[in-house]
DNA sequence: CAGCAGGGGGCGA
DNA sequence: CGCCCCCTGCTGA
């Protein structure tokens, strides 16, 4: 220590961070991105994703959306769940038979420590004072360790919570050109290549008989286990190492040397055109969202499904298969830094069940008390089909499905004349009129014609005549009600 | 003007 | 219940 310089150390800094990380993950607090995989939604944190994967870091850097949705194609849900465990907890149990697939998924997503060599951030960031390396958390120089070589508990070792050292890594990821490719297209890394020497040894694999099927219900216990493990392990470390390893928090974006993500409207890219959809949240909605968030603070009785951060969206995934990034920024109005307290559970987005699950149950945490959240819940009773991404809700499932297309980017109605695609057929119909020039709404007073009734109605105001009557069965318009009634009769006669 | 999105009605499985 | 169709309103160019 230098003269007069005091070093204040927070001995439980890491364990606290691990604990909070597990907590915010379990409660979906502060989630600012969503992974969609095989019909499930996984609310995640950009910070964590970016920390553990340059691939995600690049996606998020190229995506200005505050809450992008990343649809992962050809990544198995179970693999993703395991990888999320790995990224959040630092370790994961995986059956040996599933290791190859998991590693392949990790390579597609360039998960540090699994598919991409990670590096101690304290080394990479040369500004740190002769940091005491934490051997336990240092990922091995190789990406993976074989179980028999690790001698540990048979779990995939924890990657260092690092950031900003990815490009300085001496081992460029095998899929360095990945960013603009779909994970599924990363097959340039054959599975047989996984254990090859060019790649570091695989992580140690647990031989425990735990189920790694869907990961449901297992994460929580796993979380707690990991927390306790980390805590105990960290507590045995030299305190000085703690401060150094966490001295430089993740800075966010990846390095500029990454290949650019292709333009959002290119079609056969894995990172697809991402339609930026701004979800307007007015004050009322904001308050509602906040309240619902706040409600979650004391509503820790989330069931397993919510804990697992998954939601069905199978109908939409059928169209997907690409990576899409969109904005569902219901949390715009406030950030994590505005929320006092370490728990900060207010940040949880109003995750509402939908689809098959949403139909059955409303978010439990929305019910209860006399707070505004409960009032919003009452509204949701009337409109039971709530959007997972925003505050929209409706009483018709098909309308919700249509609405969800605005988030998933699905546009099933393709224009035969151009690349335009619409989320609903009627919009395509109107669009096609721009090609055909059809203007079926004729002004009865002048040669004006419009492609839309609304345009005609606005035009009719220029004639300074009274109320106009538009036939609901055809494009007939008149200003005289008797004539209009006569015209209507012609339809009834038919 | 064109795109987008929400809501409602009708119809058939 | 899902799909199709329609109307309507808002928004940006």
Short mmCIF file of C-alpha atoms (C1' of nucleotides) in Angstrom, two decimals:
data_model
loop_
_atom_site.label_atom_id
_atom_site.label_comp_id
_atom_site.label_asym_id
_atom_site.label_seq_id
_atom_site.Cartn_x
_atom_site.Cartn_y
_atom_site.Cartn_z
CA UNK A 1 0.00 0.00 0.00
CA UNK A 2 1.17 3.42 -0.76
CA UNK A 3 1.59 5.89 1.94
CA UNK A 4 -1.70 7.34 2.93
CA UNK A 5 -3.58 5.36 0.40
CA UNK A 6 -6.25 3.19 1.79
CA UNK A 7 -7.62 0.29 -0.09
CA UNK A 8 -11.24 -0.32 0.58
CA UNK A 9 -12.18 -3.83 -0.30
CA UNK A 10 -15.58 -5.33 -0.51
CA UNK A 11 -14.89 -8.88 0.31
CA UNK A 12 -18.26 -10.08 -0.73
CA UNK A 13 -18.32 -8.06 -3.87
CA UNK A 14 -18.26 -10.98 -6.25
CA UNK A 15 -20.60 -13.11 -4.30
CA UNK A 16 -22.98 -10.22 -4.07
CA UNK A 17 -22.79 -9.71 -7.77
CA UNK A 18 -23.40 -13.36 -8.39
CA UNK A 19 -26.32 -13.30 -6.09
CA UNK A 20 -27.84 -10.25 -7.66
CA UNK A 21 -27.21 -11.63 -11.08
CA UNK A 22 -29.03 -14.78 -10.21
CA UNK A 23 -31.79 -12.79 -8.67
CA UNK A 24 -32.36 -10.48 -11.56
CA UNK A 25 -32.27 -13.42 -13.90
CA UNK A 26 -34.79 -15.37 -11.94
CA UNK A 27 -37.13 -12.48 -11.66
CA UNK A 28 -36.49 -11.09 -15.10
CA UNK A 29 -35.44 -7.86 -13.58
CA UNK A 30 -33.77 -5.37 -15.87
CA UNK A 31 -34.00 -7.68 -18.81
CA UNK A 32 -33.39 -5.68 -21.91
CA UNK A 33 -33.37 -8.33 -24.58
CA UNK A 34 -35.21 -11.49 -25.38
CA UNK A 35 -33.98 -14.68 -26.94
CA UNK A 36 -36.52 -16.68 -28.82
CA UNK A 37 -35.78 -20.32 -29.39
CA UNK A 38 -38.04 -23.20 -30.31
CA UNK A 39 -41.14 -21.47 -29.21
CA UNK A 40 -39.81 -20.13 -25.98
CA UNK A 41 -38.88 -16.66 -24.93
CA UNK A 42 -35.92 -16.09 -22.73
CA UNK A 43 -35.69 -12.62 -21.29
CA UNK A 44 -32.04 -11.88 -20.85
CA UNK A 45 -29.70 -9.06 -20.11
CA UNK A 46 -27.63 -7.55 -22.84
CA UNK A 47 -24.86 -7.03 -20.40
CA UNK A 48 -24.60 -10.68 -19.59
CA UNK A 49 -25.08 -11.81 -23.14
CA UNK A 50 -22.52 -9.38 -24.41
CA UNK A 51 -20.15 -10.32 -21.70
CA UNK A 52 -20.28 -13.97 -22.49
CA UNK A 53 -20.54 -13.78 -26.24
CA UNK A 54 -19.05 -11.50 -28.81
CA UNK A 55 -21.77 -12.66 -31.07
CA UNK A 56 -24.43 -11.20 -28.89
CA UNK A 57 -22.30 -8.20 -28.20
CA UNK A 58 -22.14 -7.53 -31.86
CA UNK A 59 -25.82 -8.02 -32.33
CA UNK A 60 -26.64 -5.64 -29.58
CA UNK A 61 -24.13 -3.14 -30.72
CA UNK A 62 -25.55 -3.11 -34.19
CA UNK A 63 -29.04 -2.99 -32.91
CA UNK A 64 -30.11 0.31 -31.49
CA UNK A 65 -33.23 -1.24 -30.11
CA UNK A 66 -33.53 -1.10 -26.43
CA UNK A 67 -35.20 -4.43 -26.18
CA UNK A 68 -34.28 -6.50 -29.18
CA UNK A 69 -35.68 -9.93 -29.75
CA UNK A 70 -33.12 -12.36 -31.05
CA UNK A 71 -34.63 -15.37 -32.69
CA UNK A 72 -32.20 -18.22 -32.64
CA UNK A 73 -32.60 -20.73 -35.37
CA UNK A 74 -31.42 -24.27 -35.11
CA UNK A 75 -30.44 -23.79 -31.55
CA UNK A 76 -32.13 -26.31 -29.36
CA UNK A 77 -34.07 -24.93 -26.53
CA UNK A 78 -32.39 -27.23 -24.10
CA UNK A 79 -29.02 -26.14 -25.38
CA UNK A 80 -29.94 -22.52 -25.02
CA UNK A 81 -31.17 -23.07 -21.52
CA UNK A 82 -27.96 -24.77 -20.66
CA UNK A 83 -25.97 -21.99 -22.22
CA UNK A 84 -27.94 -19.43 -20.30
CA UNK A 85 -27.14 -21.33 -17.16
CA UNK A 86 -23.57 -21.30 -18.20
CA UNK A 87 -23.52 -17.63 -18.90
CA UNK A 88 -25.41 -16.54 -15.85
CA UNK A 89 -24.15 -19.03 -13.35
CA UNK A 90 -20.85 -19.88 -14.84
CA UNK A 91 -21.46 -23.55 -14.96
CA UNK A 92 -23.99 -25.99 -16.15
CA UNK A 93 -24.68 -29.65 -15.99
CA UNK A 94 -24.90 -31.39 -19.27
CA UNK A 95 -25.13 -34.97 -20.28
CA UNK A 96 -22.24 -36.28 -22.18
CA UNK A 97 -24.50 -37.26 -25.01
CA UNK A 98 -25.69 -33.72 -25.25
CA UNK A 99 -22.31 -32.16 -25.02
CA UNK A 100 -21.65 -32.12 -28.74
CA UNK A 101 -24.84 -30.31 -29.48
CA UNK A 102 -24.29 -27.90 -26.67
CA UNK A 103 -20.80 -27.14 -27.78
CA UNK A 104 -21.97 -26.65 -31.30
CA UNK A 105 -24.58 -24.23 -30.09
CA UNK A 106 -21.97 -22.50 -28.03
CA UNK A 107 -19.77 -22.18 -31.05
CA UNK A 108 -22.60 -20.78 -33.07
CA UNK A 109 -23.18 -18.20 -30.41
CA UNK A 110 -19.49 -17.81 -29.70
CA UNK A 111 -19.87 -18.34 -26.03
CA UNK A 112 -16.71 -17.45 -24.27
CA UNK A 113 -15.07 -20.21 -22.44
CA UNK A 114 -16.93 -22.77 -24.45
CA UNK A 115 -16.41 -21.95 -28.05
CA UNK A 116 -14.29 -18.89 -27.80
CA UNK A 117 -11.32 -18.57 -25.57
CA UNK A 118 -11.84 -16.04 -22.95
CA UNK A 119 -9.26 -14.07 -21.19
CA UNK A 120 -8.93 -12.63 -17.84
CA UNK A 121 -10.21 -9.11 -18.20
CA UNK A 122 -7.72 -7.94 -15.68
CA UNK A 123 -5.00 -9.06 -18.01
CA UNK A 124 -6.57 -7.71 -21.10
CA UNK A 125 -7.09 -4.39 -19.52
CA UNK A 126 -3.60 -3.39 -18.92
CA UNK A 127 -4.62 -0.49 -16.80
CA UNK A 128 -5.30 -2.70 -13.88
CA UNK A 129 -2.64 -2.83 -11.23
CA UNK A 130 -0.75 -6.03 -11.24
CA UNK A 131 -3.91 -7.88 -10.78
CA UNK A 132 -3.74 -11.02 -8.84
CA UNK A 133 -5.11 -13.59 -11.17
CA UNK A 134 -7.85 -15.68 -9.79
CA UNK A 135 -7.03 -19.05 -10.89
CA UNK A 136 -10.33 -20.44 -10.07
CA UNK A 137 -12.20 -18.07 -12.27
CA UNK A 138 -9.69 -17.89 -14.99
CA UNK A 139 -10.90 -19.88 -17.80
CA UNK A 140 -8.32 -22.25 -19.01
CA UNK A 141 -6.25 -21.15 -21.91
CA UNK A 142 -8.11 -23.70 -23.82
CA UNK A 143 -11.73 -23.15 -24.41
CA UNK A 144 -12.88 -26.31 -22.83
CA UNK A 145 -11.62 -28.82 -20.45
CA UNK A 146 -12.33 -32.43 -20.62
CA UNK A 147 -13.95 -33.81 -17.63
CA UNK A 148 -11.14 -36.13 -16.82
CA UNK A 149 -8.65 -33.36 -17.11
CA UNK A 150 -10.44 -30.84 -15.05
CA UNK A 151 -10.83 -32.83 -11.96
CA UNK A 152 -13.43 -30.43 -10.79
CA UNK A 153 -17.00 -31.07 -10.00
CA UNK A 154 -17.68 -32.03 -13.51
CA UNK A 155 -19.24 -28.83 -14.53
CA UNK A 156 -18.49 -26.48 -17.25
CA UNK A 157 -16.19 -24.00 -15.69
CA UNK A 158 -17.23 -20.51 -15.16
CA UNK A 159 -16.04 -17.96 -17.58
CA UNK A 160 -14.63 -14.89 -16.15
CA UNK A 161 -17.06 -12.09 -16.02
CA UNK A 162 -15.14 -10.20 -18.54
CA UNK A 163 -15.69 -7.87 -21.34
CA UNK A 164 -13.70 -5.94 -23.76
CA UNK A 165 -10.99 -8.46 -24.18
CA UNK A 166 -12.61 -10.51 -26.83
CA UNK A 167 -10.82 -9.10 -29.77
CA UNK A 168 -7.59 -9.09 -28.01
CA UNK A 169 -7.91 -12.77 -27.68
CA UNK A 170 -5.13 -14.59 -29.33
CA UNK A 171 -7.52 -17.22 -30.59
CA UNK A 172 -10.02 -15.76 -32.90
CA UNK A 173 -13.22 -17.61 -32.78
CA UNK A 174 -13.60 -20.29 -35.32
CA UNK A 175 -16.64 -18.57 -36.57
CA UNK A 176 -15.15 -15.17 -36.76
CA UNK A 177 -17.29 -14.27 -39.70
CA UNK A 178 -20.27 -15.16 -37.77
CA UNK A 179 -21.97 -11.95 -37.03
CA UNK A 180 -23.82 -11.78 -40.23
CA UNK A 181 -24.51 -15.42 -40.38
CA UNK A 182 -27.14 -17.40 -38.76
CA UNK A 183 -26.04 -19.67 -36.04
CA UNK A 184 -27.30 -22.47 -38.11
CA UNK A 185 -25.05 -21.40 -40.86
CA UNK A 186 -22.06 -21.71 -38.73
CA UNK A 187 -21.79 -25.26 -39.67
CA UNK A 188 -18.34 -24.44 -40.83
CA UNK A 189 -17.45 -25.72 -37.47
CA UNK A 190 -18.35 -29.34 -37.81
CA UNK A 191 -19.33 -31.19 -34.79
CA UNK A 192 -16.43 -33.48 -35.17
CA UNK A 193 -14.30 -30.48 -34.95
CA UNK A 194 -15.40 -29.75 -31.50
CA UNK A 195 -12.86 -31.74 -29.62
CA UNK A 196 -10.09 -31.10 -32.05
CA UNK A 197 -6.94 -29.52 -30.90
CA UNK A 198 -7.54 -26.27 -32.65
CA UNK A 199 -10.23 -25.83 -30.17
CA UNK A 200 -9.49 -25.94 -26.55
CA UNK A 201 -10.48 -29.02 -24.70
CA UNK A 202 -14.13 -29.26 -23.98
CA UNK A 203 -15.41 -28.28 -20.64
CA UNK A 204 -15.67 -30.81 -18.01
CA UNK A 205 -18.97 -32.51 -18.09
CA UNK A 206 -20.89 -33.54 -15.13
CA UNK A 207 -21.68 -37.16 -14.85
CA UNK A 208 -24.28 -36.48 -12.31
CA UNK A 209 -27.62 -37.95 -13.00
CA UNK A 210 -29.41 -34.68 -12.95
CA UNK A 211 -31.87 -34.11 -15.65
CA UNK A 212 -30.79 -31.71 -18.24
CA UNK A 213 -33.84 -32.13 -20.35
CA UNK A 214 -35.61 -28.88 -20.34
CA UNK A 215 -33.90 -27.36 -17.43
CA UNK A 216 -37.22 -26.47 -15.97
CA UNK A 217 -37.32 -26.44 -12.25
CA UNK A 218 -33.72 -27.23 -12.09
CA UNK A 219 -32.35 -23.83 -12.55
CA UNK A 220 -33.43 -22.46 -9.31
CA UNK A 221 -31.74 -25.06 -7.28
CA UNK A 222 -28.85 -24.82 -9.58
CA UNK A 223 -28.73 -21.14 -9.15
CA UNK A 224 -28.64 -21.42 -5.46
CA UNK A 225 -26.07 -24.10 -5.63
CA UNK A 226 -23.91 -22.08 -7.84
CA UNK A 227 -24.28 -19.08 -5.70
CA UNK A 228 -23.23 -20.90 -2.67
CA UNK A 229 -20.39 -22.46 -4.52
CA UNK A 230 -19.20 -19.25 -5.90
CA UNK A 231 -19.52 -17.62 -2.60
CA UNK A 232 -17.54 -20.20 -0.83
CA UNK A 233 -14.95 -20.31 -3.49
CA UNK A 234 -14.60 -16.64 -3.73
CA UNK A 235 -14.39 -16.22 -0.06
CA UNK A 236 -11.30 -18.28 -0.14
CA UNK A 237 -9.65 -15.99 -2.56
CA UNK A 238 -7.47 -13.14 -1.76
CA UNK A 239 -9.63 -10.12 -1.32
CA UNK A 240 -7.36 -7.98 -3.36
CA UNK A 241 -8.17 -10.02 -6.37
CA UNK A 242 -11.79 -9.23 -6.04
CA UNK A 243 -11.42 -5.60 -6.58
CA UNK A 244 -9.24 -5.99 -9.56
CA UNK A 245 -11.35 -8.44 -11.38
CA UNK A 246 -14.40 -6.34 -11.13
CA UNK A 247 -12.74 -3.06 -11.49
CA UNK A 248 -13.67 -2.71 -15.08
CA UNK A 249 -17.25 -3.42 -15.68
CA UNK A 250 -18.40 -4.46 -19.08
CA UNK A 251 -18.36 -1.54 -21.37
CA UNK A 252 -21.08 -2.71 -23.63
CA UNK A 253 -20.25 -2.91 -27.26
CA UNK A 254 -17.79 -5.16 -28.91
CA UNK A 255 -14.78 -3.92 -30.66
CA UNK A 256 -15.09 -2.22 -33.94
CA UNK A 257 -13.11 -4.87 -35.67
CA UNK A 258 -16.13 -7.01 -35.84
CA UNK A 259 -17.60 -7.50 -39.18
CA UNK A 260 -20.56 -5.39 -39.72
CA UNK A 261 -23.95 -6.77 -39.48
CA UNK A 262 -25.62 -6.56 -42.77
CA UNK A 263 -28.31 -4.18 -43.47
CA UNK A 264 -31.50 -4.89 -41.78
CA UNK A 265 -33.52 -5.71 -44.79
CA UNK A 266 -31.35 -8.19 -46.46
CA UNK A 267 -33.17 -11.39 -46.65
CA UNK A 268 -31.08 -14.43 -46.31
CA UNK A 269 -29.13 -13.37 -43.39
CA UNK A 270 -29.37 -14.87 -40.12
CA UNK A 271 -29.54 -11.52 -38.60
CA UNK A 272 -32.54 -10.50 -40.35
CA UNK A 273 -33.99 -7.36 -41.03
CA UNK A 274 -35.01 -6.17 -38.10
CA UNK A 275 -37.97 -4.14 -38.04
CA UNK A 276 -37.74 -1.45 -35.52
CA UNK A 277 -41.03 -1.19 -33.88
CA UNK A 278 -41.40 1.47 -31.34
CA UNK A 279 -43.96 0.61 -28.81
CA UNK A 280 -45.59 3.75 -27.76
CA UNK A 281 -46.06 3.85 -24.10
CA UNK A 282 -47.97 6.76 -22.85
CA UNK A 283 -47.91 7.96 -19.34
CA UNK A 284 -50.73 5.80 -18.29
CA UNK A 285 -49.08 2.79 -19.71
CA UNK A 286 -45.88 3.74 -18.16
CA UNK A 287 -47.38 3.96 -14.82
CA UNK A 288 -49.03 0.70 -15.40
CA UNK A 289 -45.88 -0.91 -16.47
CA UNK A 290 -44.04 0.51 -13.58
CA UNK A 291 -46.66 -0.59 -11.26
CA UNK A 292 -46.68 -4.02 -12.64
CA UNK A 293 -42.99 -4.05 -12.27
CA UNK A 294 -43.21 -2.80 -8.84
CA UNK A 295 -45.78 -5.35 -8.13
CA UNK A 296 -43.38 -7.97 -9.12
CA UNK A 297 -41.15 -6.70 -6.45
CA UNK A 298 -43.29 -8.19 -3.83
CA UNK A 299 -44.70 -10.76 -6.10
CA UNK A 300 -41.89 -13.16 -5.85
CA UNK A 301 -44.23 -16.06 -6.12
CA UNK A 302 -43.60 -16.48 -9.76
CA UNK A 303 -44.21 -19.95 -10.88
CA UNK A 304 -41.74 -22.14 -12.55
CA UNK A 305 -42.67 -21.13 -16.02
CA UNK A 306 -42.01 -17.55 -15.34
CA UNK A 307 -38.85 -18.38 -13.61
CA UNK A 308 -37.77 -20.17 -16.65
CA UNK A 309 -38.32 -17.07 -18.69
CA UNK A 310 -39.97 -19.00 -21.42
CA UNK A 311 -43.07 -18.29 -23.31
CA UNK A 312 -44.54 -20.03 -26.22
CA UNK A 313 -44.52 -18.38 -29.54
CA UNK A 314 -44.55 -21.40 -31.74
CA UNK A 315 -46.95 -19.94 -34.18
CA UNK A 316 -44.55 -17.19 -34.93
CA UNK A 317 -41.44 -19.13 -34.88
CA UNK A 318 -42.70 -21.08 -37.82
CA UNK A 319 -42.14 -18.02 -39.81
CA UNK A 320 -39.00 -17.14 -38.07
CA UNK A 321 -35.81 -18.96 -38.15
CA UNK A 322 -33.85 -15.88 -38.49
CA UNK A 323 -32.53 -13.57 -35.97
CA UNK A 324 -34.68 -10.65 -35.55
CA UNK A 325 -34.20 -7.68 -33.43
CA UNK A 326 -36.97 -5.49 -32.45
CA UNK A 327 -37.81 -3.03 -29.89
CA UNK A 328 -40.17 -3.66 -27.14
CA UNK A 329 -39.12 -0.98 -24.85
CA UNK A 330 -41.75 -0.81 -22.28
CA UNK A 331 -38.98 -0.02 -19.89
CA UNK A 332 -37.95 3.04 -21.72
CA UNK A 333 -39.00 5.46 -19.16
CA UNK A 334 -36.72 4.28 -16.50
CA UNK A 335 -33.46 2.60 -16.27
CA UNK A 336 -31.81 0.43 -13.77
CA UNK A 337 -29.79 3.27 -12.48
CA UNK A 338 -32.93 5.02 -11.49
CA UNK A 339 -34.03 2.28 -9.26
CA UNK A 340 -32.55 2.38 -5.86
CA UNK A 341 -31.57 -0.61 -3.94
CA UNK A 342 -29.71 -3.69 -4.92
CA UNK A 343 -32.75 -5.74 -5.59
CA UNK A 344 -34.23 -3.24 -7.93
CA UNK A 345 -36.95 -5.56 -8.91
CA UNK A 346 -38.98 -2.83 -10.41
CA UNK A 347 -37.19 -3.37 -13.59
CA UNK A 348 -38.92 -6.55 -14.51
CA UNK A 349 -40.89 -6.12 -17.67
CA UNK A 350 -44.52 -6.89 -17.51
CA UNK A 351 -44.07 -10.40 -18.62
CA UNK A 352 -47.46 -11.75 -19.23
CA UNK A 353 -48.23 -15.20 -20.27
CA UNK A 354 -49.80 -15.61 -23.60
CA UNK A 355 -50.51 -18.20 -26.13
CA UNK A 356 -51.61 -21.47 -24.70
CA UNK A 357 -50.23 -20.61 -21.37
CA UNK A 358 -51.36 -17.06 -21.34
CA UNK A 359 -54.85 -18.09 -21.99
CA UNK A 360 -54.96 -20.21 -18.96
CA UNK A 361 -53.36 -18.03 -16.43
CA UNK A 362 -52.80 -14.43 -15.86
CA UNK A 363 -49.65 -13.31 -14.25
CA UNK A 364 -50.14 -13.99 -10.65
CA UNK A 365 -48.09 -11.09 -9.61
CA UNK A 366 -50.45 -8.74 -11.25
CA UNK A 367 -53.21 -9.72 -8.97
CA UNK A 368 -53.17 -8.58 -5.51
CA UNK A 369 -53.43 -5.53 -3.43
CA UNK A 370 -55.06 -2.29 -4.23
CA UNK A 371 -52.22 -0.85 -6.14
CA UNK A 372 -52.53 0.35 -9.69
CA UNK A 373 -51.03 -2.89 -10.86
CA UNK A 374 -54.02 -4.67 -9.56
CA UNK A 375 -56.18 -2.29 -11.47
CA UNK A 376 -54.32 -3.08 -14.59
CA UNK A 377 -54.77 -6.70 -13.83
CA UNK A 378 -58.46 -6.08 -13.70
CA UNK A 379 -58.22 -4.66 -17.15
CA UNK A 380 -56.37 -7.72 -18.26
CA UNK A 381 -59.20 -9.83 -17.04
CA UNK A 382 -61.34 -8.18 -19.63
CA UNK A 383 -58.59 -8.55 -22.19
CA UNK A 384 -57.00 -11.78 -21.21
CA UNK A 385 -54.69 -12.08 -24.15
CA UNK A 386 -51.74 -9.95 -23.21
CA UNK A 387 -48.67 -9.31 -25.24
CA UNK A 388 -45.45 -10.56 -23.85
CA UNK A 389 -43.50 -7.62 -25.15
CA UNK A 390 -45.67 -4.64 -24.48
CA UNK A 391 -48.74 -3.58 -22.67
CA UNK A 392 -51.09 -4.50 -25.43
CA UNK A 393 -53.90 -6.80 -24.53
CA UNK A 394 -57.03 -7.92 -26.23
CA UNK A 395 -59.90 -10.23 -25.70
CA UNK A 396 -59.32 -12.02 -28.96
CA UNK A 397 -56.53 -14.42 -29.41
CA UNK A 398 -56.33 -13.91 -33.13
CA UNK A 399 -55.87 -10.22 -32.60
CA UNK A 400 -53.07 -10.93 -30.22
CA UNK A 401 -51.50 -13.19 -32.80
CA UNK A 402 -51.72 -10.43 -35.32
CA UNK A 403 -50.31 -7.97 -32.88
CA UNK A 404 -47.42 -10.25 -32.04
CA UNK A 405 -46.35 -10.10 -35.63
CA UNK A 406 -45.34 -6.57 -34.97
CA UNK A 407 -42.82 -7.93 -32.52
CA UNK A 408 -41.74 -11.04 -34.32
CA UNK A 409 -41.49 -9.29 -37.64
CA UNK A 410 -43.57 -11.92 -39.30
CA UNK A 411 -45.14 -10.57 -42.45
CA UNK A 412 -46.91 -13.41 -44.11
CA UNK A 413 -48.60 -11.34 -46.78
CA UNK A 414 -46.10 -10.88 -49.54
CA UNK A 415 -46.71 -8.49 -52.37
CA UNK A 416 -46.46 -10.23 -55.73
CA UNK A 417 -45.12 -7.09 -57.34
CA UNK A 418 -42.40 -6.02 -54.96
CA UNK A 419 -40.67 -6.99 -51.81
CA UNK A 420 -43.28 -5.44 -49.61
CA UNK A 421 -44.85 -7.68 -47.08
CA UNK A 422 -47.60 -6.94 -44.65
CA UNK A 423 -48.59 -8.29 -41.33
CA UNK A 424 -52.23 -8.33 -42.27
CA UNK A 425 -53.85 -9.06 -45.56
CA UNK A 426 -55.80 -5.89 -45.81
CA UNK A 427 -52.71 -3.81 -45.65
CA UNK A 428 -51.30 -5.79 -48.51
CA UNK A 429 -54.48 -5.26 -50.39
CA UNK A 430 -54.14 -1.55 -50.00
CA UNK A 431 -50.54 -1.73 -50.95
CA UNK A 432 -51.29 -3.61 -54.13
CA UNK A 433 -53.50 -0.76 -55.17
CA UNK A 434 -50.40 1.34 -55.35
CA UNK A 435 -49.19 -1.02 -58.05
CA UNK A 436 -52.40 -1.41 -59.91
CA UNK A 437 -53.44 2.17 -59.52
CA UNK A 438 -56.86 1.07 -58.52
CA UNK A 439 -58.81 3.84 -56.87
CA UNK A 440 -62.22 2.43 -56.28
CA UNK A 441 -63.49 5.24 -54.13
CA UNK A 442 -64.95 7.72 -56.57
CA UNK A 443 -66.02 11.19 -55.70
CA UNK A 444 -69.58 11.81 -56.85
CA UNK A 445 -68.83 15.45 -57.47
CA UNK A 446 -65.60 15.43 -59.36
CA UNK A 447 -63.31 13.04 -61.12
CA UNK A 448 -61.39 12.50 -57.96
CA UNK A 449 -60.89 8.96 -56.91
CA UNK A 450 -59.07 7.52 -53.98
CA UNK A 451 -57.61 4.24 -53.11
CA UNK A 452 -58.98 4.46 -49.63
CA UNK A 453 -62.25 5.45 -48.25
CA UNK A 454 -60.60 7.66 -45.70
CA UNK A 455 -58.96 9.60 -48.48
CA UNK A 456 -62.25 10.03 -50.22
CA UNK A 457 -63.93 11.15 -47.06
CA UNK A 458 -61.29 13.75 -46.55
CA UNK A 459 -61.64 14.83 -50.12
CA UNK A 460 -65.37 15.15 -49.81
CA UNK A 461 -64.89 17.78 -47.19
CA UNK A 462 -63.41 19.98 -49.89
CA UNK A 463 -66.75 20.02 -51.64
CA UNK A 464 -68.18 21.65 -48.60
CA UNK A 465 -71.19 19.47 -48.63
CA UNK A 466 -72.83 17.85 -45.74
CA UNK A 467 -72.56 14.39 -44.49
CA UNK A 468 -71.66 11.77 -47.01
CA UNK A 469 -72.85 8.22 -47.06
CA UNK A 470 -70.48 5.48 -48.04
CA UNK A 471 -71.92 2.14 -48.92
CA UNK A 472 -70.42 -0.59 -46.77
CA UNK A 473 -70.92 -3.14 -49.54
CA UNK A 474 -69.32 -1.33 -52.41
CA UNK A 475 -67.56 1.90 -53.14
CA UNK A 476 -70.69 3.92 -53.70
CA UNK A 477 -70.78 7.30 -52.07
CA UNK A 478 -73.57 9.83 -51.98
CA UNK A 479 -74.48 12.89 -50.00
CA UNK A 480 -78.19 12.27 -49.93
CA UNK A 481 -79.46 9.88 -47.40
CA UNK A 482 -82.57 8.86 -49.37
CA UNK A 483 -80.41 8.01 -52.32
CA UNK A 484 -78.11 6.15 -50.03
CA UNK A 485 -80.99 4.16 -48.63
CA UNK A 486 -82.12 3.35 -52.13
CA UNK A 487 -78.67 2.19 -52.97
CA UNK A 488 -78.50 0.02 -49.91
CA UNK A 489 -81.74 -1.57 -50.96
CA UNK A 490 -80.11 -2.75 -54.13
CA UNK A 491 -77.73 -4.82 -52.04
CA UNK A 492 -80.50 -6.24 -49.95
CA UNK A 493 -82.41 -7.16 -53.07
CA UNK A 494 -79.47 -9.13 -54.22
"C1'" DC B 1 -50.26 9.03 -50.16
"C1'" DA B 2 -48.66 5.00 -48.09
"C1'" DG B 3 -47.51 2.16 -44.19
"C1'" DC B 4 -48.85 0.40 -39.91
"C1'" DA B 5 -51.76 -1.30 -36.45
"C1'" DG B 6 -56.10 -2.00 -33.63
"C1'" DG B 7 -60.82 -3.47 -33.52
"C1'" DG B 8 -64.96 -5.76 -35.26
"C1'" DG B 9 -67.82 -9.02 -38.10
"C1'" DG B 10 -68.46 -13.23 -40.69
"C1'" DC B 11 -67.50 -17.85 -41.65
"C1'" DG B 12 -65.90 -22.53 -41.43
"C1'" DA B 13 -63.42 -26.27 -39.09
"C1'" DC C 1 -60.98 -20.91 -32.34
"C1'" DG C 2 -58.55 -19.30 -36.26
"C1'" DC C 3 -58.73 -17.10 -40.49
"C1'" DC C 4 -60.25 -13.67 -43.62
"C1'" DC C 5 -61.95 -9.37 -44.51
"C1'" DC C 6 -63.11 -4.87 -43.48
"C1'" DC C 7 -63.07 -0.26 -41.33
"C1'" DT C 8 -60.70 3.04 -38.90
"C1'" DG C 9 -57.11 5.99 -36.95
"C1'" DC C 10 -52.44 7.45 -36.58
"C1'" DT C 11 -48.10 8.66 -38.51
"C1'" DG C 12 -44.41 10.00 -41.64
"C1'" DA C 13 -42.77 11.25 -46.14
#
